[in-house]
């Protein structure tokens, strides 16, 4: 079976050497040496000022909302993984959806501004499939309306915008290090901010609000990453160049073969690519379903990312259905892309699609 993605497994010997060290120290969690080392390495690799490791990408979003005192409602995109909206609801914040740009599939800044109300306290955009949002426009809307911006950067690992990390935009950006993501720690995530005081507050929140041996300052929760996760992360990070070049080759082959047959994502001209996903748009939902079936009969498993559009989920209580998001969501399919997908399998996928 060829799946839409396959978790990257780094060199086993290398991982086992890290695990031997964990056994020697018997320090399994609570900001151990590998968590500390991974934070430093990721800050360098990504080019960001503060990075706090957490146990997954959904909690990264939840902690970001808490640390920034987000309440009432937040304006966001309906075209994303469910965690973007459900994390808001979980924190008692109502997601209000603005429609997306039908070419870039990112939230449309003009539509975002239209739905801002006195109740709104934040903007939560997503760099969908790693494609940078219109960050300058979103930034000026946020300043004008005095709103916080939290970017869900779960797909944007390593993406540069105008030569610098895309993740520097917003009050906070979050990452997911889930096994299926470009860079992973099995389960995991990170919170990124340029604000040192905010970073301090986040570190408190993820460890029960504890500030010293006998001192608890505020209500916190437990979102710590453990040493086994960090060891996996250190190993994967050392192999990022291989991961990226393998994905790039697959991505470019799909692009050259399918660009003329399918609508593909219009990429932000100032952004670099990270080759995380290869989504294509079919002319109709029925055509998509018939091709997905044909692929499936050939043991090729694709995924309808992101379907359904989040405004259609009853628990999101959206006032209206958003045209572009529902239209794209109903016709989009993500093709298999991962380090290790061989070219004969990829050719088979392309043949079936054509
Ligand atoms: C994967 C993902 C998340 C959630 O991350 P987890 O680490 O699985 O909790 C959030 N938002 C988006 C857009 C994602 O793709």
Short mmCIF file of N, CA, C and O in Angstrom, two decimals, residues 209-303:
data_model
loop_
_atom_site.label_atom_id
_atom_site.label_comp_id
_atom_site.label_asym_id
_atom_site.label_seq_id
_atom_site.Cartn_x
_atom_site.Cartn_y
_atom_site.Cartn_z
N UNK A 209 2.66 26.25 35.78
CA UNK A 209 2.83 27.55 36.43
C UNK A 209 3.90 27.56 37.50
O UNK A 209 3.98 28.49 38.32
N UNK A 210 4.74 26.53 37.50
CA UNK A 210 5.77 26.40 38.54
C UNK A 210 6.97 27.30 38.22
O UNK A 210 7.51 27.26 37.13
N UNK A 211 7.36 28.14 39.21
CA UNK A 211 8.50 29.04 38.99
C UNK A 211 9.72 28.67 39.83
O UNK A 211 10.79 29.21 39.63
N UNK A 212 9.56 27.81 40.77
CA UNK A 212 10.70 27.43 41.62
C UNK A 212 10.34 26.22 42.44
O UNK A 212 9.20 25.76 42.38
N UNK A 213 11.31 25.70 43.21
CA UNK A 213 11.06 24.47 43.98
C UNK A 213 9.80 24.54 44.84
O UNK A 213 9.08 23.55 44.94
N UNK A 214 9.52 25.68 45.46
CA UNK A 214 8.34 25.78 46.33
C UNK A 214 7.42 26.90 45.88
O UNK A 214 6.77 27.56 46.69
N UNK A 215 7.40 27.15 44.54
CA UNK A 215 6.69 28.35 44.10
C UNK A 215 5.84 28.06 42.86
O UNK A 215 6.34 27.56 41.86
N UNK A 216 4.55 28.34 42.99
CA UNK A 216 3.63 28.16 41.86
C UNK A 216 2.92 29.50 41.64
O UNK A 216 2.22 29.98 42.53
N UNK A 217 3.14 30.11 40.47
CA UNK A 217 2.71 31.49 40.24
C UNK A 217 1.34 31.65 39.60
O UNK A 217 0.70 32.66 39.79
N UNK A 218 0.96 30.71 38.77
CA UNK A 218 -0.30 30.89 38.03
C UNK A 218 -0.87 29.53 37.65
O UNK A 218 -0.22 28.50 37.87
N UNK A 219 -2.05 29.54 37.05
CA UNK A 219 -2.64 28.28 36.58
C UNK A 219 -1.89 27.85 35.33
O UNK A 219 -1.86 28.58 34.34
N UNK A 220 -1.31 26.69 35.37
CA UNK A 220 -0.65 26.16 34.19
C UNK A 220 -1.23 24.82 33.83
O UNK A 220 -2.20 24.36 34.42
N UNK A 221 -0.61 24.23 32.85
CA UNK A 221 -1.02 22.88 32.46
C UNK A 221 0.26 22.14 32.08
O UNK A 221 1.34 22.70 32.17
N UNK A 222 0.13 20.89 31.64
CA UNK A 222 1.32 20.11 31.29
C UNK A 222 1.36 19.88 29.79
O UNK A 222 0.54 19.14 29.25
N UNK A 223 2.31 20.52 29.12
CA UNK A 223 2.48 20.33 27.67
C UNK A 223 3.93 20.03 27.35
O UNK A 223 4.41 20.38 26.27
N UNK A 224 4.66 19.42 28.25
CA UNK A 224 6.09 19.25 28.05
C UNK A 224 6.41 18.17 27.01
O UNK A 224 5.73 17.15 26.93
N UNK A 225 7.47 18.42 26.26
CA UNK A 225 7.99 17.38 25.36
C UNK A 225 8.93 16.50 26.18
O UNK A 225 9.62 17.00 27.07
N UNK A 226 8.99 15.19 25.87
CA UNK A 226 9.90 14.33 26.64
C UNK A 226 11.19 14.04 25.87
O UNK A 226 11.33 14.41 24.71
N UNK A 227 12.13 13.42 26.54
CA UNK A 227 13.47 13.22 25.97
C UNK A 227 13.50 12.25 24.79
O UNK A 227 14.33 12.39 23.89
N UNK A 228 12.60 11.29 24.78
CA UNK A 228 12.55 10.35 23.64
C UNK A 228 12.08 11.09 22.39
O UNK A 228 12.61 10.88 21.30
N UNK A 229 11.09 11.95 22.57
CA UNK A 229 10.61 12.76 21.44
C UNK A 229 11.73 13.66 20.94
O UNK A 229 11.96 13.79 19.73
N UNK A 230 12.44 14.32 21.87
CA UNK A 230 13.51 15.25 21.49
C UNK A 230 14.64 14.50 20.79
O UNK A 230 15.23 15.01 19.82
N UNK A 231 14.94 13.27 21.24
CA UNK A 231 16.00 12.47 20.60
C UNK A 231 15.62 12.18 19.15
O UNK A 231 16.44 12.30 18.24
N UNK A 232 14.36 11.81 18.93
CA UNK A 232 13.89 11.58 17.56
C UNK A 232 14.04 12.86 16.74
O UNK A 232 14.54 12.83 15.62
N UNK A 233 13.66 13.98 17.32
CA UNK A 233 13.77 15.26 16.63
C UNK A 233 15.21 15.60 16.26
O UNK A 233 15.47 16.05 15.14
N UNK A 234 16.14 15.38 17.17
CA UNK A 234 17.56 15.67 16.88
C UNK A 234 18.05 14.82 15.71
O UNK A 234 18.79 15.30 14.85
N UNK A 235 17.62 13.55 15.67
CA UNK A 235 18.03 12.66 14.57
C UNK A 235 17.42 13.11 13.25
O UNK A 235 18.11 13.18 12.23
N UNK A 236 16.13 13.41 13.26
CA UNK A 236 15.46 13.82 12.01
C UNK A 236 16.06 15.14 11.51
O UNK A 236 16.32 15.30 10.31
N UNK A 237 16.32 16.06 12.42
CA UNK A 237 16.85 17.37 12.02
C UNK A 237 18.19 17.24 11.31
O UNK A 237 18.47 17.97 10.35
N UNK A 238 19.01 16.28 11.76
CA UNK A 238 20.31 16.06 11.11
C UNK A 238 20.16 15.54 9.69
O UNK A 238 21.11 15.59 8.91
N UNK A 239 18.98 15.02 9.36
CA UNK A 239 18.78 14.45 8.02
C UNK A 239 17.84 15.29 7.15
O UNK A 239 17.36 14.83 6.11
N UNK A 240 17.60 16.53 7.58
CA UNK A 240 16.65 17.40 6.85
C UNK A 240 17.05 17.63 5.39
O UNK A 240 16.18 17.69 4.52
N UNK A 241 18.35 17.76 5.13
CA UNK A 241 18.78 18.01 3.74
C UNK A 241 18.34 16.87 2.82
O UNK A 241 17.83 17.11 1.72
N UNK A 242 18.54 15.63 3.29
CA UNK A 242 18.11 14.46 2.49
C UNK A 242 16.59 14.46 2.31
O UNK A 242 16.09 14.16 1.23
N UNK A 243 15.90 14.73 3.41
CA UNK A 243 14.43 14.72 3.37
C UNK A 243 13.93 15.73 2.34
O UNK A 243 13.09 15.42 1.49
N UNK A 244 14.50 16.93 2.40
CA UNK A 244 14.05 17.99 1.50
C UNK A 244 14.40 17.70 0.05
O UNK A 244 13.58 17.93 -0.84
N UNK A 245 15.59 17.15 -0.21
CA UNK A 245 15.94 16.94 -1.62
C UNK A 245 15.12 15.79 -2.21
O UNK A 245 14.70 15.86 -3.37
N UNK A 246 14.83 14.76 -1.40
CA UNK A 246 13.98 13.67 -1.89
C UNK A 246 12.58 14.17 -2.20
O UNK A 246 11.99 13.85 -3.24
N UNK A 247 12.03 14.98 -1.29
CA UNK A 247 10.68 15.52 -1.50
C UNK A 247 10.64 16.48 -2.68
O UNK A 247 9.66 16.52 -3.42
N UNK A 248 11.69 17.26 -2.80
CA UNK A 248 11.73 18.23 -3.89
C UNK A 248 11.66 17.53 -5.25
O UNK A 248 10.92 17.96 -6.14
N UNK A 249 12.41 16.44 -5.37
CA UNK A 249 12.43 15.70 -6.63
C UNK A 249 11.02 15.17 -6.97
O UNK A 249 10.56 15.30 -8.10
N UNK A 250 10.35 14.61 -5.96
CA UNK A 250 8.99 14.08 -6.16
C UNK A 250 8.02 15.21 -6.50
O UNK A 250 7.24 15.12 -7.44
N UNK A 251 8.13 16.29 -5.75
CA UNK A 251 7.24 17.45 -5.95
C UNK A 251 7.40 17.99 -7.37
O UNK A 251 6.41 18.25 -8.06
N UNK A 252 8.64 18.13 -7.80
CA UNK A 252 8.89 18.73 -9.12
C UNK A 252 8.43 17.81 -10.25
O UNK A 252 7.97 18.29 -11.29
N UNK A 253 8.54 16.52 -10.05
CA UNK A 253 8.07 15.58 -11.08
C UNK A 253 6.54 15.63 -11.20
O UNK A 253 6.01 15.73 -12.32
N UNK A 254 5.85 15.63 -10.06
CA UNK A 254 4.39 15.80 -10.11
C UNK A 254 4.04 17.10 -10.83
O UNK A 254 3.16 17.15 -11.68
N UNK A 255 4.75 18.16 -10.44
CA UNK A 255 4.42 19.48 -10.97
C UNK A 255 4.59 19.51 -12.48
O UNK A 255 3.72 20.00 -13.20
N UNK A 256 5.70 18.95 -12.97
CA UNK A 256 5.94 19.01 -14.42
C UNK A 256 4.93 18.14 -15.17
O UNK A 256 4.52 18.47 -16.27
N UNK A 257 4.50 17.03 -14.57
CA UNK A 257 3.58 16.11 -15.25
C UNK A 257 2.11 16.52 -15.13
O UNK A 257 1.30 16.18 -15.99
N UNK A 258 1.74 17.18 -14.04
CA UNK A 258 0.31 17.40 -13.76
C UNK A 258 -0.15 18.84 -13.87
O UNK A 258 -1.35 19.11 -13.91
N UNK A 259 0.80 19.75 -13.91
CA UNK A 259 0.50 21.19 -13.94
C UNK A 259 -0.52 21.56 -15.03
O UNK A 259 -1.38 22.41 -14.82
N UNK A 260 -0.40 20.93 -16.19
CA UNK A 260 -1.30 21.29 -17.29
C UNK A 260 -2.66 20.58 -17.24
O UNK A 260 -3.57 20.94 -17.97
N UNK A 261 -2.77 19.56 -16.38
CA UNK A 261 -4.02 18.81 -16.30
C UNK A 261 -4.90 19.22 -15.12
O UNK A 261 -6.09 18.99 -15.12
N UNK A 262 -4.27 19.79 -14.09
CA UNK A 262 -5.00 20.10 -12.86
C UNK A 262 -4.65 21.50 -12.38
O UNK A 262 -3.53 21.97 -12.61
N UNK A 263 -5.60 22.11 -11.68
CA UNK A 263 -5.26 23.35 -10.98
C UNK A 263 -4.39 23.00 -9.79
O UNK A 263 -4.67 22.06 -9.04
N UNK A 264 -3.29 23.74 -9.61
CA UNK A 264 -2.43 23.54 -8.44
C UNK A 264 -2.35 24.86 -7.66
O UNK A 264 -2.86 25.88 -8.11
N UNK A 265 -1.68 24.80 -6.52
CA UNK A 265 -1.68 25.96 -5.62
C UNK A 265 -0.80 27.09 -6.16
O UNK A 265 0.34 26.85 -6.53
N UNK A 266 -1.34 28.31 -6.16
CA UNK A 266 -0.54 29.47 -6.57
C UNK A 266 0.30 29.90 -5.37
O UNK A 266 -0.23 30.27 -4.33
N UNK A 267 1.61 29.82 -5.53
CA UNK A 267 2.52 30.05 -4.40
C UNK A 267 2.87 31.52 -4.27
O UNK A 267 3.01 32.21 -5.28
N UNK A 268 2.99 31.97 -3.03
CA UNK A 268 3.43 33.34 -2.75
C UNK A 268 4.82 33.58 -3.35
O UNK A 268 5.76 32.84 -3.06
N UNK A 269 4.94 34.60 -4.19
CA UNK A 269 6.18 34.84 -4.94
C UNK A 269 7.37 35.14 -4.03
O UNK A 269 8.53 34.95 -4.43
N UNK A 270 7.12 35.59 -2.80
CA UNK A 270 8.20 35.91 -1.86
C UNK A 270 8.59 34.72 -0.97
O UNK A 270 9.46 34.83 -0.12
N UNK A 271 7.91 33.61 -1.15
CA UNK A 271 8.11 32.48 -0.24
C UNK A 271 8.90 31.35 -0.88
O UNK A 271 8.79 31.12 -2.09
N UNK A 272 9.69 30.65 -0.06
CA UNK A 272 10.33 29.42 -0.54
C UNK A 272 9.36 28.27 -0.32
O UNK A 272 8.40 28.38 0.44
N UNK A 273 9.63 27.15 -0.99
CA UNK A 273 8.77 25.98 -0.83
C UNK A 273 9.45 24.98 0.12
O UNK A 273 10.67 24.94 0.21
N UNK A 274 8.61 24.17 0.80
CA UNK A 274 9.20 23.11 1.64
C UNK A 274 8.77 21.71 1.18
O UNK A 274 9.14 20.73 1.80
N UNK A 275 7.98 21.64 0.09
CA UNK A 275 7.62 20.36 -0.55
C UNK A 275 6.91 19.41 0.42
O UNK A 275 7.12 18.20 0.39
N UNK A 276 6.07 20.01 1.28
CA UNK A 276 5.39 19.23 2.31
C UNK A 276 4.23 18.42 1.72
O UNK A 276 4.03 17.26 2.08
N UNK A 277 3.47 19.05 0.81
CA UNK A 277 2.27 18.41 0.25
C UNK A 277 2.24 18.61 -1.26
O UNK A 277 2.82 19.58 -1.76
N UNK A 278 1.54 17.72 -1.99
CA UNK A 278 1.25 18.00 -3.39
C UNK A 278 -0.24 17.83 -3.65
O UNK A 278 -0.72 16.77 -4.00
N UNK A 279 -1.00 18.92 -3.46
CA UNK A 279 -2.45 18.87 -3.69
C UNK A 279 -2.80 19.23 -5.13
O UNK A 279 -2.15 20.08 -5.74
N UNK A 280 -3.83 18.57 -5.66
CA UNK A 280 -4.36 18.93 -6.98
C UNK A 280 -5.87 19.14 -6.88
O UNK A 280 -6.53 18.53 -6.04
N UNK A 281 -6.40 20.00 -7.77
CA UNK A 281 -7.84 20.29 -7.79
C UNK A 281 -8.44 19.64 -9.04
O UNK A 281 -7.96 19.85 -10.15
N UNK A 282 -9.49 18.87 -8.84
CA UNK A 282 -10.21 18.23 -9.96
C UNK A 282 -11.31 19.16 -10.47
O UNK A 282 -11.74 20.07 -9.75
N UNK A 283 -11.78 18.91 -11.70
CA UNK A 283 -12.81 19.79 -12.26
C UNK A 283 -14.14 19.66 -11.50
O UNK A 283 -14.86 20.63 -11.36
N UNK A 284 -14.45 18.45 -11.01
CA UNK A 284 -15.69 18.25 -10.24
C UNK A 284 -15.43 17.26 -9.09
O UNK A 284 -14.52 16.44 -9.19
N UNK A 285 -16.27 17.31 -8.04
CA UNK A 285 -16.12 16.34 -6.95
C UNK A 285 -16.30 14.89 -7.44
O UNK A 285 -15.59 13.99 -6.97
N UNK A 286 -17.19 14.67 -8.41
CA UNK A 286 -17.42 13.30 -8.92
C UNK A 286 -16.18 12.76 -9.62
O UNK A 286 -15.83 11.58 -9.47
N UNK A 287 -15.53 13.63 -10.40
CA UNK A 287 -14.30 13.23 -11.08
C UNK A 287 -13.23 12.85 -10.05
O UNK A 287 -12.54 11.83 -10.17
N UNK A 288 -13.15 13.65 -8.98
CA UNK A 288 -12.21 13.36 -7.89
C UNK A 288 -12.49 11.98 -7.30
O UNK A 288 -11.59 11.15 -7.15
N UNK A 289 -13.75 11.73 -6.98
CA UNK A 289 -14.11 10.48 -6.31
C UNK A 289 -13.80 9.28 -7.22
O UNK A 289 -13.28 8.26 -6.75
N UNK A 290 -14.04 9.43 -8.53
CA UNK A 290 -13.76 8.31 -9.44
C UNK A 290 -12.26 8.04 -9.55
O UNK A 290 -11.81 6.90 -9.58
N UNK A 291 -11.46 9.12 -9.56
CA UNK A 291 -10.00 8.94 -9.63
C UNK A 291 -9.44 8.40 -8.31
O UNK A 291 -8.53 7.58 -8.30
N UNK A 292 -10.01 8.87 -7.21
CA UNK A 292 -9.55 8.37 -5.90
C UNK A 292 -9.81 6.87 -5.80
O UNK A 292 -8.98 6.11 -5.29
N UNK A 293 -10.95 6.44 -6.35
CA UNK A 293 -11.31 5.02 -6.35
C UNK A 293 -10.33 4.23 -7.22
O UNK A 293 -9.84 3.18 -6.82
N UNK A 294 -10.04 4.77 -8.40
CA UNK A 294 -9.10 4.10 -9.30
C UNK A 294 -7.71 3.97 -8.66
O UNK A 294 -7.07 2.92 -8.75
N UNK A 295 -7.28 5.01 -7.98
CA UNK A 295 -5.98 4.96 -7.28
C UNK A 295 -6.03 3.91 -6.18
O UNK A 295 -5.11 3.11 -6.02
N UNK A 296 -7.15 3.91 -5.44
CA UNK A 296 -7.31 2.97 -4.35
C UNK A 296 -7.25 1.52 -4.81
O UNK A 296 -6.68 0.66 -4.14
N UNK A 297 -7.85 1.26 -5.98
CA UNK A 297 -7.82 -0.10 -6.54
C UNK A 297 -6.40 -0.51 -6.90
O UNK A 297 -6.10 -1.70 -7.03
N UNK A 298 -5.53 0.46 -7.07
CA UNK A 298 -4.12 0.19 -7.32
C UNK A 298 -3.27 0.32 -6.05
O UNK A 298 -2.06 0.58 -6.12
N UNK A 299 -3.92 0.14 -4.91
CA UNK A 299 -3.23 0.24 -3.61
C UNK A 299 -2.53 1.59 -3.39
O UNK A 299 -1.46 1.66 -2.79
N UNK A 300 -3.15 2.65 -3.91
CA UNK A 300 -2.60 3.99 -3.68
C UNK A 300 -3.63 4.79 -2.89
O UNK A 300 -4.75 5.01 -3.34
N UNK A 301 -3.20 5.17 -1.70
CA UNK A 301 -4.10 5.81 -0.76
C UNK A 301 -3.88 7.33 -0.75
O UNK A 301 -2.83 7.80 -0.34
N UNK A 302 -4.85 8.09 -1.25
CA UNK A 302 -4.76 9.55 -1.23
C UNK A 302 -5.68 10.07 -0.13
O UNK A 302 -6.46 9.32 0.43
N UNK A 303 -5.58 11.36 0.17
CA UNK A 303 -6.45 11.93 1.19
C UNK A 303 -7.10 13.22 0.71
O UNK A 303 -6.47 13.99 0.00
#
